[in-house]
Coordinates of C-alpha atoms and ligand atoms in Angstrom, one line a residue:
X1 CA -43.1 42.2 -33.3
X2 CA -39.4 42.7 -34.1
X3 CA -37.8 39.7 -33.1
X4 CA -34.8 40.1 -30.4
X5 CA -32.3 38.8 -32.5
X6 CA -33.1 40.9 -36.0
X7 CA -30.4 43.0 -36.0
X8 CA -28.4 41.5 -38.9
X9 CA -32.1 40.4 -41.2
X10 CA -33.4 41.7 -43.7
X11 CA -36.8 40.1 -44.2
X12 CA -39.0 38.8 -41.7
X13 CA -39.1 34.9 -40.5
X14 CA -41.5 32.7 -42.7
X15 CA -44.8 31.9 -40.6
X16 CA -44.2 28.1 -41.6
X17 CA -40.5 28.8 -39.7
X18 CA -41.8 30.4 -36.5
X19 CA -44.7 27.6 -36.3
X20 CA -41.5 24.9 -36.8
X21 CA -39.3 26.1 -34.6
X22 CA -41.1 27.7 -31.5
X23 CA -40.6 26.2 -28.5
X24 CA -43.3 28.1 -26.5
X25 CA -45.9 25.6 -26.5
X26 CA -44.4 23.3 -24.4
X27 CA -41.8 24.9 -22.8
X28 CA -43.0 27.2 -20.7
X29 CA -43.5 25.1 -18.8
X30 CA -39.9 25.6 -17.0
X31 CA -41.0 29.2 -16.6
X32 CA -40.4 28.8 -12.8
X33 CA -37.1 27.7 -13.6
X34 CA -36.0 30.4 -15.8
X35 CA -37.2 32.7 -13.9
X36 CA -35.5 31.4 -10.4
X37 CA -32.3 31.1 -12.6
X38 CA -32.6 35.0 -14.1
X39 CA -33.2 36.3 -11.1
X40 CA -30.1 34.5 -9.7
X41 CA -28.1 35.9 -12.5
X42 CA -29.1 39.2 -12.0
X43 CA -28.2 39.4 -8.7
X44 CA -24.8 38.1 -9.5
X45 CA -24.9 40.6 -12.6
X46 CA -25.5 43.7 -10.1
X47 CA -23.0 42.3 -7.3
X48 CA -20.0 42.0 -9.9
X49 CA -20.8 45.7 -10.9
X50 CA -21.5 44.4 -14.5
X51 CA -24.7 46.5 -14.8
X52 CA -25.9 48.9 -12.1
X53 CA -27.1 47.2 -8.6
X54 CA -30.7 49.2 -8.7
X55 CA -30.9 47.9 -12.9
X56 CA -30.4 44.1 -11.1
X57 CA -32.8 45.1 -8.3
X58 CA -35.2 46.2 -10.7
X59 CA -35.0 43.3 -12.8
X60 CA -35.2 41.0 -9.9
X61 CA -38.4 42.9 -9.2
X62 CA -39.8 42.5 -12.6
X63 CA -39.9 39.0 -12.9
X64 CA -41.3 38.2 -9.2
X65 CA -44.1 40.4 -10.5
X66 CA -44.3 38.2 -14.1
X67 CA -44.0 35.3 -11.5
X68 CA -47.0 36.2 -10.1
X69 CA -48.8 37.3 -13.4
X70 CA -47.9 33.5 -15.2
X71 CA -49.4 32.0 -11.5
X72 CA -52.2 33.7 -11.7
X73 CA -53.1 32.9 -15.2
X74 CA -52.3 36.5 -16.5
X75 CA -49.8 36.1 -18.6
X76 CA -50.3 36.1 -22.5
X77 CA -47.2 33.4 -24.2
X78 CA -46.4 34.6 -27.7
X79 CA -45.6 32.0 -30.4
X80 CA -43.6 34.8 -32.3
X81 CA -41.4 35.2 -29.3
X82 CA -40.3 31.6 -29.8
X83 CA -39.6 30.0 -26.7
X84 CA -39.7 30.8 -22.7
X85 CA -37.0 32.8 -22.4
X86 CA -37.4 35.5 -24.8
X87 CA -40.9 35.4 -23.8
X88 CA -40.3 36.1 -20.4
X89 CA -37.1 38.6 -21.2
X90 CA -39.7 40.6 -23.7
X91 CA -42.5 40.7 -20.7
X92 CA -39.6 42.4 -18.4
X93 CA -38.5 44.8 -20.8
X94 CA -42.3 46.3 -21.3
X95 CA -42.5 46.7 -17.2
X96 CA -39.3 47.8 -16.7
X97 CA -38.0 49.6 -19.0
X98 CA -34.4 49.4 -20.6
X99 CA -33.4 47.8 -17.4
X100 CA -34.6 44.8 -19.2
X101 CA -32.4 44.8 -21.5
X102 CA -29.2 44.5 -19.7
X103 CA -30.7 40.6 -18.2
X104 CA -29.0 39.2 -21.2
X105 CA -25.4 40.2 -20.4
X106 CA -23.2 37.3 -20.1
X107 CA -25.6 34.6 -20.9
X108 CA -27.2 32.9 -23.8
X109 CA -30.0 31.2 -24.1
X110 CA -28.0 27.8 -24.5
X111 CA -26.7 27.9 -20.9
X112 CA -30.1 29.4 -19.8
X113 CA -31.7 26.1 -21.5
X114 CA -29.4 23.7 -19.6
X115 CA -30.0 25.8 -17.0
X116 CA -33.7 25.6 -16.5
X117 CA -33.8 22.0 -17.4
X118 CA -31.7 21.1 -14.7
X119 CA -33.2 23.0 -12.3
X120 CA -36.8 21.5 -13.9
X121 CA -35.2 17.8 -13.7
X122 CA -33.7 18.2 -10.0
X123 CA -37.1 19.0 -8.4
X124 CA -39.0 16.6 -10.1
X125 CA -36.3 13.8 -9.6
X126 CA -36.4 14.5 -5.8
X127 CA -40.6 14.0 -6.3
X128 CA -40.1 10.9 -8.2
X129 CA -37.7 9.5 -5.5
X130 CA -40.3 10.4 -2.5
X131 CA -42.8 9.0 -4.7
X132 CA -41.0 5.5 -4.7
X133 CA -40.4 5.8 -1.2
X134 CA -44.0 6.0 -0.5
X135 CA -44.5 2.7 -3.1
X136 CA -41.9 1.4 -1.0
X137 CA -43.8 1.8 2.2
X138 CA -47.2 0.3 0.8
X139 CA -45.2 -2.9 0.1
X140 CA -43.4 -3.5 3.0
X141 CA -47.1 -2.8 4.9
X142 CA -48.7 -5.5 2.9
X143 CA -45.8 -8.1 3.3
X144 CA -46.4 -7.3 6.9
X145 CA -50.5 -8.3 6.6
X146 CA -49.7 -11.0 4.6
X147 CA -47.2 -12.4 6.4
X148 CA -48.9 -16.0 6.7
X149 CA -49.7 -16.4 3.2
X150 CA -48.4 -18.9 1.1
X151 CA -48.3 -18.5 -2.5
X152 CA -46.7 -20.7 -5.1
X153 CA -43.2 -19.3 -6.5
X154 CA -42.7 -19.5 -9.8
X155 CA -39.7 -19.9 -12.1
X156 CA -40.5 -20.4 -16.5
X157 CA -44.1 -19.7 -15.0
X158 CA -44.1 -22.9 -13.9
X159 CA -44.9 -24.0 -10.3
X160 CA -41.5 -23.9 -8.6
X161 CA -41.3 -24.1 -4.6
X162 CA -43.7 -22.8 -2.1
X163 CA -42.9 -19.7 -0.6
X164 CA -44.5 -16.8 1.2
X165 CA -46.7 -14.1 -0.5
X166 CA -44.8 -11.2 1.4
X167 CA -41.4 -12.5 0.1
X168 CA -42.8 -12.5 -3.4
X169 CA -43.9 -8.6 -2.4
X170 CA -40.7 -7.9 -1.0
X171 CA -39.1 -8.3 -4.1
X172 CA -40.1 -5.6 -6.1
X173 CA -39.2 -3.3 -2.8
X174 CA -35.7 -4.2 -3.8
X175 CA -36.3 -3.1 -7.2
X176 CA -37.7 0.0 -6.5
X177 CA -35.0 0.5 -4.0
X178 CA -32.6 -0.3 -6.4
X179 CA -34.7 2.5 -8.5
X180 CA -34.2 5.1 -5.8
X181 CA -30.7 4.5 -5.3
X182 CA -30.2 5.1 -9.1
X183 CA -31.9 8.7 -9.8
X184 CA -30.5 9.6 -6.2
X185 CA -27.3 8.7 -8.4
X186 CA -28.0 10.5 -11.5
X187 CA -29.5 13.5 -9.3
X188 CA -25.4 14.8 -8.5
X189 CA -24.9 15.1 -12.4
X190 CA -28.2 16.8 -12.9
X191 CA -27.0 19.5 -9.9
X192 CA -24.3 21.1 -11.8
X193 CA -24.4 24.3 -12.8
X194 CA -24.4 25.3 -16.4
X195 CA -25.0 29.0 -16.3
X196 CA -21.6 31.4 -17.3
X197 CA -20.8 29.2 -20.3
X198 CA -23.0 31.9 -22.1
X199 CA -23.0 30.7 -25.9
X200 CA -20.1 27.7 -26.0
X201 CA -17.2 30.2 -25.1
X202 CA -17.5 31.7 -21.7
X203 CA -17.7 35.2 -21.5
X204 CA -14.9 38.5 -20.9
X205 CA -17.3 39.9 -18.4
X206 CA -16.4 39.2 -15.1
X207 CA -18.7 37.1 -13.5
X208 CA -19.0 34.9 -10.6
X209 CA -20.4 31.5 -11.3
X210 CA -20.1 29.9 -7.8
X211 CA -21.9 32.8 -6.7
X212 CA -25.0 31.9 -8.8
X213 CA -24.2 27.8 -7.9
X214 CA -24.5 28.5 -4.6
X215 CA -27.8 31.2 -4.8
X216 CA -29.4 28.2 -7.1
X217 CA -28.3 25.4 -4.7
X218 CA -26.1 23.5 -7.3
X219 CA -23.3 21.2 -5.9
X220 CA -20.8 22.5 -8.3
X221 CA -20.6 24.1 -11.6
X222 CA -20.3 22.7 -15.2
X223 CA -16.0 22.8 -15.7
X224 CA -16.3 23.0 -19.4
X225 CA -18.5 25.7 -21.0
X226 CA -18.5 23.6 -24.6
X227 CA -19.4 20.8 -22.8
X228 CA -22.3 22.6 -20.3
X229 CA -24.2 23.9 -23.2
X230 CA -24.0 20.4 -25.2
X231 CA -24.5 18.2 -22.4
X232 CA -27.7 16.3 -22.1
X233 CA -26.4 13.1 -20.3
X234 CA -28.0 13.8 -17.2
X235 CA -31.3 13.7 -18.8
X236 CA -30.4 10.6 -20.4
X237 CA -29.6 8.8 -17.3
X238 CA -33.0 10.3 -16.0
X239 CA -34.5 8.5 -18.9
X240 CA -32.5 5.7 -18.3
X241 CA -33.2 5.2 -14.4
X242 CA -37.2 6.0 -15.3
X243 CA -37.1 3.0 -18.0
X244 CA -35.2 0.6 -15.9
X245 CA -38.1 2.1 -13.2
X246 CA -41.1 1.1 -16.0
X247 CA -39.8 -2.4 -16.8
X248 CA -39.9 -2.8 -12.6
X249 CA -43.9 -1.3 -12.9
X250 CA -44.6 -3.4 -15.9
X251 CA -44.0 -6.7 -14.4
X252 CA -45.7 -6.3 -11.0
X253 CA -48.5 -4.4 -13.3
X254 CA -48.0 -8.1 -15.5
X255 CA -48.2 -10.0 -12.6
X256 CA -52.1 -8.4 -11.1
X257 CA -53.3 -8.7 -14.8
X258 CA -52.4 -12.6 -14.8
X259 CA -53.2 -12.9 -10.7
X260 CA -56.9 -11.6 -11.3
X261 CA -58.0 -13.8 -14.1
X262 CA -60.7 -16.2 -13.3
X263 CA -57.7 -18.7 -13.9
X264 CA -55.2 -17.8 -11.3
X265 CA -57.8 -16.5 -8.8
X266 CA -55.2 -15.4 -6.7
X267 CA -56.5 -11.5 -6.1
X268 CA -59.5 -9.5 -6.3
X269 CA -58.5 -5.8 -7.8
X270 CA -60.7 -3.1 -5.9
X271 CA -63.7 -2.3 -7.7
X272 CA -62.5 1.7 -7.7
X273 CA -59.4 0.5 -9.6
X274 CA -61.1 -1.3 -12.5
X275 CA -63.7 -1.0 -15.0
X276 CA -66.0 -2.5 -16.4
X277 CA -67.3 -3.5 -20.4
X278 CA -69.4 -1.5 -22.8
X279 CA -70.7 -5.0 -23.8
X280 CA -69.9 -7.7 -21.4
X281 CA -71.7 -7.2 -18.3
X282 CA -70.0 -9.4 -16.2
X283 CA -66.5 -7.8 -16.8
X284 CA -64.4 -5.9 -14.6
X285 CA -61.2 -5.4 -16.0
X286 CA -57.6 -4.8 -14.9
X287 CA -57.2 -1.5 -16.7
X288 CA -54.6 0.5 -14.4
X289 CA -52.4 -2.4 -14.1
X290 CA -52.8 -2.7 -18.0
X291 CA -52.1 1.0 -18.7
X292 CA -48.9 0.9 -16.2
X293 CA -48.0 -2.0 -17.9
X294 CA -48.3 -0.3 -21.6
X295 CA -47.3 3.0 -20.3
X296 CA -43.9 1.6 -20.4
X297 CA -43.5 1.8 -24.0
X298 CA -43.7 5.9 -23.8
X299 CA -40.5 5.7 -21.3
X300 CA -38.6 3.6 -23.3
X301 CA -39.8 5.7 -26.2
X302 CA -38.4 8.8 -24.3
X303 CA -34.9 7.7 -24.0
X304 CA -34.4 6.1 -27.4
X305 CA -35.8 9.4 -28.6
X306 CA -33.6 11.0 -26.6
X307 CA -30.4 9.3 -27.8
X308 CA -31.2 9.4 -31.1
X309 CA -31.7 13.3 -30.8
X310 CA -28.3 13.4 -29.3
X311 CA -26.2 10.4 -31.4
X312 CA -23.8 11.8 -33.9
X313 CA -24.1 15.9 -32.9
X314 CA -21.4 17.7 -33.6
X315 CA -20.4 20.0 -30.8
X316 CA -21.5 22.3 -29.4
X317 CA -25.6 23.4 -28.9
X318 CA -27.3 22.6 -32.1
X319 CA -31.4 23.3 -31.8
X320 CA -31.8 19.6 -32.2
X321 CA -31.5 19.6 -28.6
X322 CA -35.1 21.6 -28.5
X323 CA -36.2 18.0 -29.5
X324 CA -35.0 16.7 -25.7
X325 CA -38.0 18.5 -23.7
X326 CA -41.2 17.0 -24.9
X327 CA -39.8 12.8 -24.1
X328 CA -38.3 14.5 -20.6
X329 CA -41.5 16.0 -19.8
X330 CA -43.9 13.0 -20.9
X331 CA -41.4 10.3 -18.9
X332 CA -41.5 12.5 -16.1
X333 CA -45.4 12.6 -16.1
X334 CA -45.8 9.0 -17.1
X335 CA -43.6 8.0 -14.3
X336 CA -45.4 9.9 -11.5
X337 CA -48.7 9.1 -13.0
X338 CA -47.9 4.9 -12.9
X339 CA -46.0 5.0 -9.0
X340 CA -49.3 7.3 -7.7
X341 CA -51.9 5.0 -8.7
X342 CA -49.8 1.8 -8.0
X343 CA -49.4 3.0 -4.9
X344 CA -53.1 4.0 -3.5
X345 CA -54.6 0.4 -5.1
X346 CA -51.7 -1.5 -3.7
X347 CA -53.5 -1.4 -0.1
X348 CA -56.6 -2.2 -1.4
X349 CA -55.9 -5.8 -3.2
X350 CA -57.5 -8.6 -1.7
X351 CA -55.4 -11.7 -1.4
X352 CA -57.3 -14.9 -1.7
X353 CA -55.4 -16.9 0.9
X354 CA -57.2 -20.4 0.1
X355 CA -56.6 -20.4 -3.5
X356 CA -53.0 -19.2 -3.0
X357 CA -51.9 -21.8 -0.3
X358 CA -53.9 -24.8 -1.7
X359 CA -52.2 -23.9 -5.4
X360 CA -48.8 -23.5 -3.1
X361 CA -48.5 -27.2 -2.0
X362 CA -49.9 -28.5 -5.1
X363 CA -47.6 -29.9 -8.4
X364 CA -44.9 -31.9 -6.5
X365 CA -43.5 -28.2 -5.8
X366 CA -42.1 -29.6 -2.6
X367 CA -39.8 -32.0 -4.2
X368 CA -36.8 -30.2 -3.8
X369 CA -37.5 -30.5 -0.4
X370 CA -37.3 -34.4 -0.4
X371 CA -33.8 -34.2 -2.4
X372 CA -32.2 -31.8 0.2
X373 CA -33.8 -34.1 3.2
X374 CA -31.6 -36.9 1.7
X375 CA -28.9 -34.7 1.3
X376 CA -29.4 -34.1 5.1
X377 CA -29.1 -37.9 5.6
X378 CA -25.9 -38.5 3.6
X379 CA -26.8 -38.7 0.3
X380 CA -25.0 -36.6 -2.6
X381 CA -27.3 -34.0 -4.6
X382 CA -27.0 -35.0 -7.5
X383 CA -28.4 -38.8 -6.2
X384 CA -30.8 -37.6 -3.6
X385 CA -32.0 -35.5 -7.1
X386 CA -32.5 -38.7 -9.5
X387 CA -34.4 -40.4 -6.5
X388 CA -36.4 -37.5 -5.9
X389 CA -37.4 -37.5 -9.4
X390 CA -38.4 -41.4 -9.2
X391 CA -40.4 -40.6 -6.5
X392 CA -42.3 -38.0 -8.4
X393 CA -42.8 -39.8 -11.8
X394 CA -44.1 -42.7 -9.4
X395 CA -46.7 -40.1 -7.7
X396 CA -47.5 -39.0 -11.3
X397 CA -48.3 -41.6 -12.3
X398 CA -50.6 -43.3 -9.6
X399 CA -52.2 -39.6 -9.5
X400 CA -50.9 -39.6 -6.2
X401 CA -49.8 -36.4 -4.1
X402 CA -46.6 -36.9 -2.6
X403 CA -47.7 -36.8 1.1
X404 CA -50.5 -39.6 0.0
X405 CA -47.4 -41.9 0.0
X406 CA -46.6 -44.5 2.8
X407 CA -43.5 -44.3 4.7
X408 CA -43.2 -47.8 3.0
X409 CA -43.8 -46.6 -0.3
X410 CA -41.1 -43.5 0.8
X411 CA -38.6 -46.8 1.5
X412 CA -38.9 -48.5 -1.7
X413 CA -36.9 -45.7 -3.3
X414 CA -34.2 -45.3 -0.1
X415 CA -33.7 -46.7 3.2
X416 CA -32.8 -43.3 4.4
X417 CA -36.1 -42.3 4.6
X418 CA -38.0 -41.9 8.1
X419 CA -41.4 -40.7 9.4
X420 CA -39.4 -37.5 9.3
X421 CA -40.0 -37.0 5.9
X422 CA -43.8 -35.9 5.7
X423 CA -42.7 -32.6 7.7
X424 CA -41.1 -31.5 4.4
X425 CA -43.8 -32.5 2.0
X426 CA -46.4 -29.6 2.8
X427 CA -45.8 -26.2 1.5
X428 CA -45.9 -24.2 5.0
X429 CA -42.9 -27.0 6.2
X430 CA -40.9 -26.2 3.0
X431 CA -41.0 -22.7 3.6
X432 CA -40.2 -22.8 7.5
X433 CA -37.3 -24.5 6.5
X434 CA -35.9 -22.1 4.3
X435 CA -34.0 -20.3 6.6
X436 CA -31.0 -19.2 4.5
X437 CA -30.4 -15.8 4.4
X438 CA -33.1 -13.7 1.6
X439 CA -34.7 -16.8 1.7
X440 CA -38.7 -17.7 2.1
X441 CA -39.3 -18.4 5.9
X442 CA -41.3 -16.4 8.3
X443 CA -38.2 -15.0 9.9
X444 CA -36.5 -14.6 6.9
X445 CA -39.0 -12.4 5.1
X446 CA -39.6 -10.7 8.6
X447 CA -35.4 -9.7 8.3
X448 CA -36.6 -8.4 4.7
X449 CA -39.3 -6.4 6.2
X450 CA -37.3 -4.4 8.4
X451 CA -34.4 -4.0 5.6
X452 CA -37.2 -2.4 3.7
X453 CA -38.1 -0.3 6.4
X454 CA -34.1 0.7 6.6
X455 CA -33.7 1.3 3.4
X456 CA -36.5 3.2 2.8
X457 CA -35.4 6.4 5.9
X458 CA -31.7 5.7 4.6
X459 CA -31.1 9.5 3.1
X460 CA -28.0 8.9 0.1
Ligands
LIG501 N1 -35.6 26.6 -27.4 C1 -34.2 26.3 -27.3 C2 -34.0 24.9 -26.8 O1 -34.9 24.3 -26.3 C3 -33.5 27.2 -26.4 C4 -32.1 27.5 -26.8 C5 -32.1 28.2 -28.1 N2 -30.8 28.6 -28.5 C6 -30.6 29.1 -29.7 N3 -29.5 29.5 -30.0 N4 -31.5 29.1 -30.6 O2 -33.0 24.3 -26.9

């Protein structure tokens, strides 16, 4: 087949070429968008009197009915027509007739690309964001169950202070929060309109662009038509926000890997969430958290991919840009993937509550708590610290725990120790007392809770 753009060749393109630079195979996969965006423009094509209304009507006709035909399965993609739109534009032009020919008028397919790859990156943003939400809500439900766990915290993955399992949970709701917040962010520079900047120059046909915005739902259109067929920041910030997003996975993905090892004991994975060993019978292994956690390294591989595609080009569209759609498409699905099944096993995760509270109160962890008792009673920090710190080495020493001391022993190291003292020494009594505001204590993580909850409805 003749290709559309043959007029000034002489001999045909190379079959190596067409293999090397089609597009077709991956992305037709915006064919919803392209066609939702053609039919957009024809309408504004036919409304301007640029080609005759019943050509626009019949061309808007056309490609509901290729709509259907791709839906359905019925549609044959051709390698030699390169990529989705000419694809799509040669499909019309057999059903239509010459109708199909006048689509093409005041566009090229450099703002159609920008175009469909907005349009692709604004619905699946909006999925990714619900997704979240609904991580969001799975959290804040088991902070709620959990509420009277006790967990150690930890800080150089060493035993820090007690505090409770639902604040530790909490946590990442922020992140992910934080996560939401930032592709809602990115999502007003992906909802600008591209289309009208035709090749790089505009066009001296006289079309309305705000027309088309408003038919496609845009919040505003692209002001520069070099810079709308060039851009590709707002699928670098995707990538950006969905990396930032990954790193958040991988370390709660880190965390269940280290939490259900026969070491830390501290959760038992659902059985329909692991697998087991081809060898080792006994095994059952931590596979999804291990997959989110190593799925992060095709995010980050998106962007960098991304920005080294982009880094350097001269303006305006250069086909290196074709290299933006596989990463986009791969981050997108890797992301979904990794929040859905987070998601459904969060719920099911048991929480050993012995294990976590006895390995709370153990390794001096409320020591702090003994320093800011004598800070209580006069003493300065930074003395009530060294004291503190006697008081431990002594314990260590003996192999002693620190409530196994007598309130004489307590004295030895400063008179401004009371019977008082043992209320701080066990882990649920250090975390009551946290009552700063974020921090650990029942009604501190309940305040969390319900900021979750807020945050979660909050719309922008
Ligand atoms: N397949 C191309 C891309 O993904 C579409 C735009 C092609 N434009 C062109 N002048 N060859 O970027």
């Amino acid at each position: 087949m003749k290709k559309l753009w043959a007029g000034r060749f002489k001999e045909e393109t190379a079959g190596v070429v067409e293999s090397f630079t089609e597009s077709i195979s991956f992305d037709r996969r915006l064919w919803k968008y392209d066609i939702e965006g053609s039919i957009a423009h024809a309408a504004m094509l036919g409304r301007q009197g640029i080609i005759p209304v019943r050509d626009s009507e019949r061309i808007i006709r056309g490609l509901k009915e290729i709509a259907k035909e791709i839906e359905g399965g019925k549609f044959r993609f051709r390698q030699d027509l390169e990529d989705v739109h000419m694809n799509i534009e040669v499909a019309l032009t057999e059903k239509i007739g010459s109708a199909g020919k006048m689509l093409h008028t005041a566009r090229s397919r450099n703002d159609q690309i920008a175009l469909d790859l907005r349009l692709y990156l604004r619905d699946e943003i909006g999925q990714i964001v619900s997704a979240l939400t609904a991580l969001m809500g799975v959290l804040a439900e088991s902070a709620e169950r959990h509420i009277d766990y006790l967990m150690p915290g930890y800080t150089h993955m060493q035993r820090a202070q007690p505090v409770l399992l639902s604040h530790h949970l909490l946590a990442y709701g922020e992140m992910f929060g934080r996560d939401r917040d930032r592709l809602r962010d990115a999502l007003k520079r992906v909802n600008v309109m591209p289309l009208g900047a035709c090749a790089l120059a505009g066009t001296s046909l006289p079309i309305d662009r705000s027309y088309v915005a408003k038919l496609l739902r845009f919040g505003g259109i692209a002001g520069n038509s070099i810079d709308a067929v060039s851009d590709r920041d707002f699928a670098l910030e995707f990538l950006a926000d969905a990396a930032i997003l990954a790193v958040h996975l991988s370390r709660f993905a880190e965390e269940l890997v280290l939490w259900s090892t026969e070491e830390f004991s501290f959760v038992e994975l659902p059985d329909a969430f692991t697998t087991g060993s081809s060898i080792m019978p006994q095994k059952k292994n931590p596979d999804v958290a291990e997959l989110a956690r190593g799925k992060t390294g095709r995010i980050f591989g998106a962007l960098i991919s991304l920005l080294t595609v982009m880094k350097g080009l001269p303006l305006s569209y250069n086909r290196d840009m074709q290299e933006d759609k596989v990463p986009v498409f791969d981050a997108v699905d890797t992301t979904k993937a990794s929040l859905s099944v987070l998601t459904s096993m969060i719920p099911k995760i048991r929480f050993h509550r012995e294990v976590l509270a006895k390995t709370a109160g153990a390794a001096y962890s409320t020591a702090t708590d003994i320093a800011e008792y004598l800070v209580r009673k006069g003493m300065p920090f930074r003395d009530a610290h060294g004291v503190t710190g006697k008081i431990v080495l002594h314990c260590a020493e003996n192999k002693m725990r620190l409530e196994d001391l007598k309130i004489a022993d307590f004295r030895r190291f400063s008179g401004l120790i009371g019977p008082d003292i043992y209320r701080c020494l066990t882990a649920e009594g250090s975390v009551a007392a946290k009552r700063s505001r974020g921090g650990t204590s029942r009604s501190e993580v309940r305040r969390q809770i319900r900021r979750l909850r807020k945050i979660m409805i909050r719309e922008e």
